[in-house]
Amino acid sequence: MFATGHPRRQVLAGAAVLGVGGLTGCGLFDDDPEPPAAPDPLQPLLDEAVALAASYDRAAAAQPGLATRLTPLADDHRAHAAELARLIGGTLPSAGASASAPVAAAAGTIASLRAAEQAAQRSAVAACKAAPADRAALIGSIAACRATHAEALR
């Protein structure tokens, strides 16, 4: 017996109950699933690279005469997507099925792709400015490549 008048077993049992009760309050035994992790800040850049590659593929398929000019640019975007997916630690998303657009004249197709490259280059620059140093070099390279693509499509 302790000085409180309680047998040792009662004191130990009470302490065990309090300890388990405290653990349940901290979430150790909660059945609630963990909230999903926030998406990586580079996910939009990855999605954009996949979409750009798909746009080039669609344009080359619709206008085979442009394939020689457009395929290397699509390949660049696929390489960017693969490297971003590796950096993020995820899998490469699929471009998904898209409706075929009406075939435009070659000049219209090139102008559309150039506008998409310019918009993508601006988003890559913004991402580069916000990125930590260990990611900035890759994102800066992607931004530069997109700017080069826009110039190649003049």
mmCIF file of C-alpha atoms in Angstrom:
data_model
loop_
_atom_site.group_PDB
_atom_site.id
_atom_site.type_symbol
_atom_site.label_atom_id
_atom_site.label_comp_id
_atom_site.label_asym_id
_atom_site.label_seq_id
_atom_site.Cartn_x
_atom_site.Cartn_y
_atom_site.Cartn_z
ATOM 1 C CA MET A 1 0.000 0.000 0.000
ATOM 2 C CA PHE A 2 1.103 3.507 -0.816
ATOM 3 C CA ALA A 3 0.797 6.480 1.514
ATOM 4 C CA THR A 4 -2.406 7.451 -0.344
ATOM 5 C CA GLY A 5 -4.100 4.315 0.872
ATOM 6 C CA HIS A 6 -4.314 2.753 -2.606
ATOM 7 C CA PRO A 7 -2.719 -0.571 -3.448
ATOM 8 C CA ARG A 8 0.142 -0.467 -5.911
ATOM 9 C CA ARG A 9 -1.880 -2.271 -8.623
ATOM 10 C CA GLN A 10 -4.612 0.376 -8.549
ATOM 11 C CA VAL A 11 -2.072 3.168 -8.889
ATOM 12 C CA LEU A 12 -0.333 1.427 -11.810
ATOM 13 C CA ALA A 13 -3.631 0.605 -13.533
ATOM 14 C CA GLY A 14 -4.760 4.215 -13.198
ATOM 15 C CA ALA A 15 -1.487 5.476 -14.619
ATOM 16 C CA ALA A 16 -1.803 3.092 -17.561
ATOM 17 C CA VAL A 17 -5.335 4.298 -18.304
ATOM 18 C CA LEU A 18 -4.208 7.923 -18.154
ATOM 19 C CA GLY A 19 -1.263 7.155 -20.423
ATOM 20 C CA VAL A 20 -3.422 5.435 -23.055
ATOM 21 C CA GLY A 21 -5.985 8.198 -22.779
ATOM 22 C CA GLY A 22 -3.271 10.744 -23.433
ATOM 23 C CA LEU A 23 -2.053 8.828 -26.467
ATOM 24 C CA THR A 24 -5.498 8.706 -28.018
ATOM 25 C CA GLY A 25 -5.696 12.469 -27.725
ATOM 26 C CA CYS A 26 -2.514 12.897 -29.765
ATOM 27 C CA GLY A 27 -3.871 10.942 -32.701
ATOM 28 C CA LEU A 28 -1.786 7.800 -32.316
ATOM 29 C CA PHE A 29 -4.856 5.575 -32.327
ATOM 30 C CA ASP A 30 -7.115 7.722 -34.516
ATOM 31 C CA ASP A 31 -8.623 5.987 -37.514
ATOM 32 C CA ASP A 32 -8.870 9.204 -39.509
ATOM 33 C CA PRO A 33 -6.743 9.114 -42.658
ATOM 34 C CA GLU A 34 -3.940 11.603 -43.025
ATOM 35 C CA PRO A 35 -4.876 14.618 -45.117
ATOM 36 C CA PRO A 36 -3.478 14.422 -48.630
ATOM 37 C CA ALA A 37 -0.131 16.085 -49.145
ATOM 38 C CA ALA A 38 -0.165 19.411 -50.937
ATOM 39 C CA PRO A 39 0.764 19.102 -54.598
ATOM 40 C CA ASP A 40 4.339 19.934 -55.461
ATOM 41 C CA PRO A 41 4.726 23.525 -56.697
ATOM 42 C CA LEU A 42 6.315 22.160 -59.878
ATOM 43 C CA GLN A 43 3.273 20.046 -60.782
ATOM 44 C CA PRO A 44 1.791 22.783 -63.029
ATOM 45 C CA LEU A 45 5.100 23.023 -64.888
ATOM 46 C CA LEU A 46 5.098 19.253 -65.363
ATOM 47 C CA ASP A 47 1.496 19.267 -66.585
ATOM 48 C CA GLU A 48 2.351 22.078 -68.990
ATOM 49 C CA ALA A 49 5.311 20.150 -70.432
ATOM 50 C CA VAL A 50 3.093 17.118 -71.038
ATOM 51 C CA ALA A 51 0.435 19.307 -72.676
ATOM 52 C CA LEU A 52 2.985 21.044 -74.904
ATOM 53 C CA ALA A 53 4.417 17.724 -76.091
ATOM 54 C CA ALA A 54 0.902 16.543 -76.893
ATOM 55 C CA SER A 55 0.182 19.761 -78.809
ATOM 56 C CA TYR A 56 3.257 19.244 -80.957
ATOM 57 C CA ASP A 57 2.338 15.614 -81.547
ATOM 58 C CA ARG A 58 -1.178 16.568 -82.646
ATOM 59 C CA ALA A 59 0.149 19.287 -84.949
ATOM 60 C CA ALA A 60 2.713 16.948 -86.517
ATOM 61 C CA ALA A 61 0.063 14.261 -87.029
ATOM 62 C CA ALA A 62 -2.345 16.736 -88.594
ATOM 63 C CA GLN A 63 0.325 18.253 -90.829
ATOM 64 C CA PRO A 64 2.984 15.669 -91.649
ATOM 65 C CA GLY A 65 4.981 18.286 -93.543
ATOM 66 C CA LEU A 66 5.727 19.965 -90.195
ATOM 67 C CA ALA A 67 6.730 16.775 -88.376
ATOM 68 C CA THR A 68 10.455 17.181 -89.019
ATOM 69 C CA ARG A 69 10.341 20.662 -87.544
ATOM 70 C CA LEU A 70 8.023 19.918 -84.604
ATOM 71 C CA THR A 71 9.103 16.468 -83.390
ATOM 72 C CA PRO A 72 12.387 17.629 -81.779
ATOM 73 C CA LEU A 73 10.475 20.311 -79.883
ATOM 74 C CA ALA A 74 7.963 17.745 -78.630
ATOM 75 C CA ASP A 75 10.857 15.511 -77.593
ATOM 76 C CA ASP A 76 12.330 18.386 -75.548
ATOM 77 C CA HIS A 77 9.048 18.766 -73.681
ATOM 78 C CA ARG A 78 8.885 15.031 -73.001
ATOM 79 C CA ALA A 79 12.417 15.184 -71.587
ATOM 80 C CA HIS A 80 11.417 18.129 -69.394
ATOM 81 C CA ALA A 81 8.359 16.249 -68.172
ATOM 82 C CA ALA A 82 10.405 13.168 -67.345
ATOM 83 C CA GLU A 83 12.971 15.182 -65.385
ATOM 84 C CA LEU A 84 10.292 17.154 -63.521
ATOM 85 C CA ALA A 85 8.492 13.921 -62.634
ATOM 86 C CA ARG A 86 11.761 12.501 -61.313
ATOM 87 C CA LEU A 87 12.420 15.642 -59.270
ATOM 88 C CA ILE A 88 8.920 15.716 -57.828
ATOM 89 C CA GLY A 89 9.116 12.021 -57.036
ATOM 90 C CA GLY A 90 5.983 11.084 -58.888
ATOM 91 C CA THR A 91 5.008 9.360 -62.051
ATOM 92 C CA LEU A 92 4.792 10.982 -65.404
ATOM 93 C CA PRO A 93 1.186 11.996 -66.016
ATOM 94 C CA SER A 94 -0.511 11.010 -69.208
ATOM 95 C CA ALA A 95 -1.444 13.696 -71.687
ATOM 96 C CA GLY A 96 -4.843 12.066 -71.861
ATOM 97 C CA ALA A 97 -7.112 11.874 -74.809
ATOM 98 C CA SER A 98 -7.953 15.141 -76.435
ATOM 99 C CA ALA A 99 -10.373 16.044 -79.106
ATOM 100 C CA SER A 100 -8.788 16.641 -82.453
ATOM 101 C CA ALA A 101 -8.859 20.226 -83.495
ATOM 102 C CA PRO A 102 -9.670 21.189 -87.037
ATOM 103 C CA VAL A 103 -6.621 21.222 -89.244
ATOM 104 C CA ALA A 104 -5.382 24.786 -89.577
ATOM 105 C CA ALA A 105 -2.980 26.148 -92.119
ATOM 106 C CA ALA A 106 0.672 25.547 -91.340
ATOM 107 C CA ALA A 107 1.184 29.230 -90.513
ATOM 108 C CA GLY A 108 -1.747 29.141 -88.081
ATOM 109 C CA THR A 109 -0.454 25.983 -86.428
ATOM 110 C CA ILE A 110 3.017 27.455 -86.000
ATOM 111 C CA ALA A 111 1.595 30.723 -84.627
ATOM 112 C CA SER A 112 -0.544 28.805 -82.142
ATOM 113 C CA LEU A 113 2.388 26.700 -80.966
ATOM 114 C CA ARG A 114 4.555 29.803 -80.677
ATOM 115 C CA ALA A 115 1.955 31.522 -78.492
ATOM 116 C CA ALA A 116 1.753 28.401 -76.304
ATOM 117 C CA GLU A 117 5.559 28.359 -75.980
ATOM 118 C CA GLN A 118 5.634 32.026 -74.998
ATOM 119 C CA ALA A 119 2.980 31.507 -72.323
ATOM 120 C CA ALA A 120 4.787 28.392 -71.065
ATOM 121 C CA GLN A 121 8.084 30.275 -70.974
ATOM 122 C CA ARG A 122 6.514 32.985 -68.798
ATOM 123 C CA SER A 123 5.157 30.403 -66.366
ATOM 124 C CA ALA A 124 8.560 28.682 -66.209
ATOM 125 C CA VAL A 125 10.261 32.009 -65.439
ATOM 126 C CA ALA A 126 7.752 32.652 -62.645
ATOM 127 C CA ALA A 127 8.321 29.137 -61.266
ATOM 128 C CA CYS A 128 12.092 29.643 -61.439
ATOM 129 C CA LYS A 129 11.874 32.865 -59.444
ATOM 130 C CA ALA A 130 9.855 31.120 -56.724
ATOM 131 C CA ALA A 131 11.881 27.900 -56.666
ATOM 132 C CA PRO A 132 14.486 26.967 -54.086
ATOM 133 C CA ALA A 133 18.075 26.961 -55.316
ATOM 134 C CA ASP A 134 18.229 23.186 -55.787
ATOM 135 C CA ARG A 135 15.407 23.375 -58.337
ATOM 136 C CA ALA A 136 16.093 26.729 -59.979
ATOM 137 C CA ALA A 137 18.745 25.467 -62.412
ATOM 138 C CA LEU A 138 16.437 22.881 -63.961
ATOM 139 C CA ILE A 139 13.508 25.269 -64.154
ATOM 140 C CA GLY A 140 15.721 27.998 -65.619
ATOM 141 C CA SER A 141 16.893 25.569 -68.286
ATOM 142 C CA ILE A 142 13.294 24.715 -69.112
ATOM 143 C CA ALA A 143 12.412 28.414 -69.353
ATOM 144 C CA ALA A 144 15.367 29.012 -71.685
ATOM 145 C CA CYS A 145 14.437 26.037 -73.846
ATOM 146 C CA ARG A 146 10.866 27.287 -74.150
ATOM 147 C CA ALA A 147 12.118 30.720 -75.194
ATOM 148 C CA THR A 148 14.318 29.045 -77.811
ATOM 149 C CA HIS A 149 11.337 27.068 -79.096
ATOM 150 C CA ALA A 150 9.329 30.271 -79.485
ATOM 151 C CA GLU A 151 12.150 31.759 -81.536
ATOM 152 C CA ALA A 152 12.495 28.599 -83.622
ATOM 153 C CA LEU A 153 8.807 28.883 -84.492
ATOM 154 C CA ARG A 154 9.148 32.380 -85.990
#
